[in-house]
Amino acid sequence: MITGKASNADECLRRIKEIVELIAEESSNGTGPNDDEWTARLPSWFTAPFQGRTIEQVLEDKTLWNYGSWLDAMRHRGWQWWSSSCAGDSWSATLLREDDVYSIEPLIYLARQSGASSVDVIEI
């Protein structure tokens, strides 16, 4: 089992793709798993930091997310992954915007949790 952040670019990209693909696949089925079922399906290296996090901590630190809010934002993205790459600790993604209202912040959070310290998102 992998714990903590990825140690290289390939592992970082693999981690990001693993979670995005799982969420996209399950969300396309209409009624996806509930939050507890998602916790069981998502890797523990990603879900563990959410445990014990208070709403006050999330409100104080804009880089943190509440688990349920992050999951909802990823299920209702409003964008489609077009391409991405990792080099060192930098991750870049090109996203195709599908809706007028969308959020890239949950994806940026995922990239940082996966090991990227520099994140660049291009919207087309």
Short mmCIF file of C-alpha atoms in Angstrom, two decimals:
data_model
loop_
_atom_site.label_atom_id
_atom_site.label_comp_id
_atom_site.label_asym_id
_atom_site.label_seq_id
_atom_site.Cartn_x
_atom_site.Cartn_y
_atom_site.Cartn_z
CA MET A 1 0.00 0.00 0.00
CA ILE A 2 1.26 3.45 -0.89
CA THR A 3 1.20 6.00 1.89
CA GLY A 4 1.96 9.69 1.88
CA LYS A 5 2.74 11.65 -1.25
CA ALA A 6 4.14 10.13 -4.41
CA SER A 7 7.90 10.11 -4.72
CA ASN A 8 8.07 10.64 -8.48
CA ALA A 9 6.17 12.12 -11.41
CA ASP A 10 4.92 8.79 -12.78
CA GLU A 11 3.47 7.79 -9.43
CA CYS A 12 1.89 11.22 -8.95
CA LEU A 13 0.16 11.01 -12.34
CA ARG A 14 -0.95 7.42 -11.69
CA ARG A 15 -2.54 8.45 -8.39
CA ILE A 16 -4.41 11.37 -9.93
CA LYS A 17 -5.69 9.28 -12.85
CA GLU A 18 -6.75 6.43 -10.56
CA ILE A 19 -9.08 8.65 -8.58
CA VAL A 20 -10.41 10.76 -11.47
CA GLU A 21 -11.15 7.67 -13.57
CA LEU A 22 -12.93 5.94 -10.68
CA ILE A 23 -15.09 8.98 -9.95
CA ALA A 24 -15.88 9.59 -13.64
CA GLU A 25 -16.82 5.94 -14.15
CA GLU A 26 -19.07 5.74 -11.10
CA SER A 27 -20.63 9.17 -11.65
CA SER A 28 -21.62 8.25 -15.21
CA ASN A 29 -23.77 5.44 -13.82
CA GLY A 30 -26.30 7.97 -12.50
CA THR A 31 -26.68 6.95 -8.88
CA GLY A 32 -23.17 6.35 -7.64
CA PRO A 33 -21.98 5.13 -4.28
CA ASN A 34 -22.74 7.05 -1.08
CA ASP A 35 -19.95 8.81 0.82
CA ASP A 36 -19.13 5.77 2.97
CA GLU A 37 -18.93 3.50 -0.07
CA TRP A 38 -16.64 6.05 -1.73
CA THR A 39 -14.38 5.95 1.32
CA ALA A 40 -14.05 2.20 0.89
CA ARG A 41 -13.30 2.54 -2.85
CA LEU A 42 -10.87 5.43 -2.76
CA PRO A 43 -7.29 4.74 -1.64
CA SER A 44 -6.57 5.32 2.03
CA TRP A 45 -3.55 7.55 1.27
CA PHE A 46 -6.12 9.99 -0.12
CA THR A 47 -9.03 9.61 2.31
CA ALA A 48 -7.03 9.43 5.57
CA PRO A 49 -6.14 13.17 5.71
CA PHE A 50 -9.87 14.06 5.66
CA GLN A 51 -10.53 12.12 8.87
CA GLY A 52 -10.75 14.33 11.90
CA ARG A 53 -10.61 17.52 9.84
CA THR A 54 -13.06 20.07 11.20
CA ILE A 55 -15.09 22.58 9.22
CA GLU A 56 -13.27 25.31 11.13
CA GLN A 57 -9.94 24.05 9.78
CA VAL A 58 -11.33 24.02 6.25
CA LEU A 59 -12.66 27.55 6.62
CA GLU A 60 -9.32 28.80 7.97
CA ASP A 61 -7.15 27.11 5.32
CA LYS A 62 -8.44 27.52 1.77
CA THR A 63 -6.21 24.67 0.53
CA LEU A 64 -8.13 22.11 2.61
CA TRP A 65 -11.40 20.41 1.74
CA ASN A 66 -14.18 18.72 3.65
CA TYR A 67 -14.53 15.15 2.32
CA GLY A 68 -18.21 15.37 1.36
CA SER A 69 -17.74 18.74 -0.34
CA TRP A 70 -14.71 17.52 -2.27
CA LEU A 71 -16.54 14.40 -3.39
CA ASP A 72 -19.64 16.34 -4.50
CA ALA A 73 -17.49 18.81 -6.44
CA MET A 74 -15.68 15.96 -8.22
CA ARG A 75 -18.92 14.16 -9.07
CA HIS A 76 -20.38 17.36 -10.55
CA ARG A 77 -17.23 18.71 -12.15
CA GLY A 78 -18.45 20.69 -15.14
CA TRP A 79 -15.21 19.85 -16.99
CA GLN A 80 -13.65 16.95 -18.82
CA TRP A 81 -10.03 15.86 -18.54
CA TRP A 82 -8.40 16.49 -21.92
CA SER A 83 -4.72 15.81 -21.18
CA SER A 84 -2.10 16.04 -18.46
CA SER A 85 1.55 15.53 -17.67
CA CYS A 86 3.89 15.35 -14.68
CA ALA A 87 7.51 16.40 -14.51
CA GLY A 88 9.31 16.30 -11.19
CA ASP A 89 6.83 17.65 -8.66
CA SER A 90 4.90 19.71 -11.25
CA TRP A 91 1.59 18.60 -12.72
CA SER A 92 -0.17 20.22 -15.65
CA ALA A 93 -3.65 19.46 -16.97
CA THR A 94 -5.77 20.68 -19.84
CA LEU A 95 -9.50 20.58 -19.11
CA LEU A 96 -12.43 21.00 -21.47
CA ARG A 97 -15.05 23.17 -19.82
CA GLU A 98 -18.54 21.65 -20.19
CA ASP A 99 -20.63 23.97 -17.99
CA ASP A 100 -20.73 27.66 -17.20
CA VAL A 101 -20.38 26.79 -13.52
CA TYR A 102 -17.50 24.48 -12.71
CA SER A 103 -14.73 24.07 -10.18
CA ILE A 104 -11.13 23.03 -10.74
CA GLU A 105 -10.16 23.43 -7.08
CA PRO A 106 -11.00 19.81 -6.10
CA LEU A 107 -8.74 18.59 -8.91
CA ILE A 108 -5.94 20.88 -7.75
CA TYR A 109 -6.39 19.50 -4.22
CA LEU A 110 -6.15 15.94 -5.57
CA ALA A 111 -2.97 16.77 -7.49
CA ARG A 112 -1.35 18.27 -4.39
CA GLN A 113 -2.36 15.28 -2.25
CA SER A 114 -0.90 13.02 -4.94
CA GLY A 115 2.50 14.67 -4.69
CA ALA A 116 2.48 17.69 -7.00
CA SER A 117 3.70 20.87 -5.37
CA SER A 118 3.21 22.92 -8.53
CA VAL A 119 -0.10 22.65 -10.39
CA ASP A 120 -1.05 24.32 -13.68
CA VAL A 121 -4.53 23.94 -15.14
CA ILE A 122 -5.37 25.14 -18.64
CA GLU A 123 -9.05 25.50 -19.48
CA ILE A 124 -10.27 25.19 -23.07
#
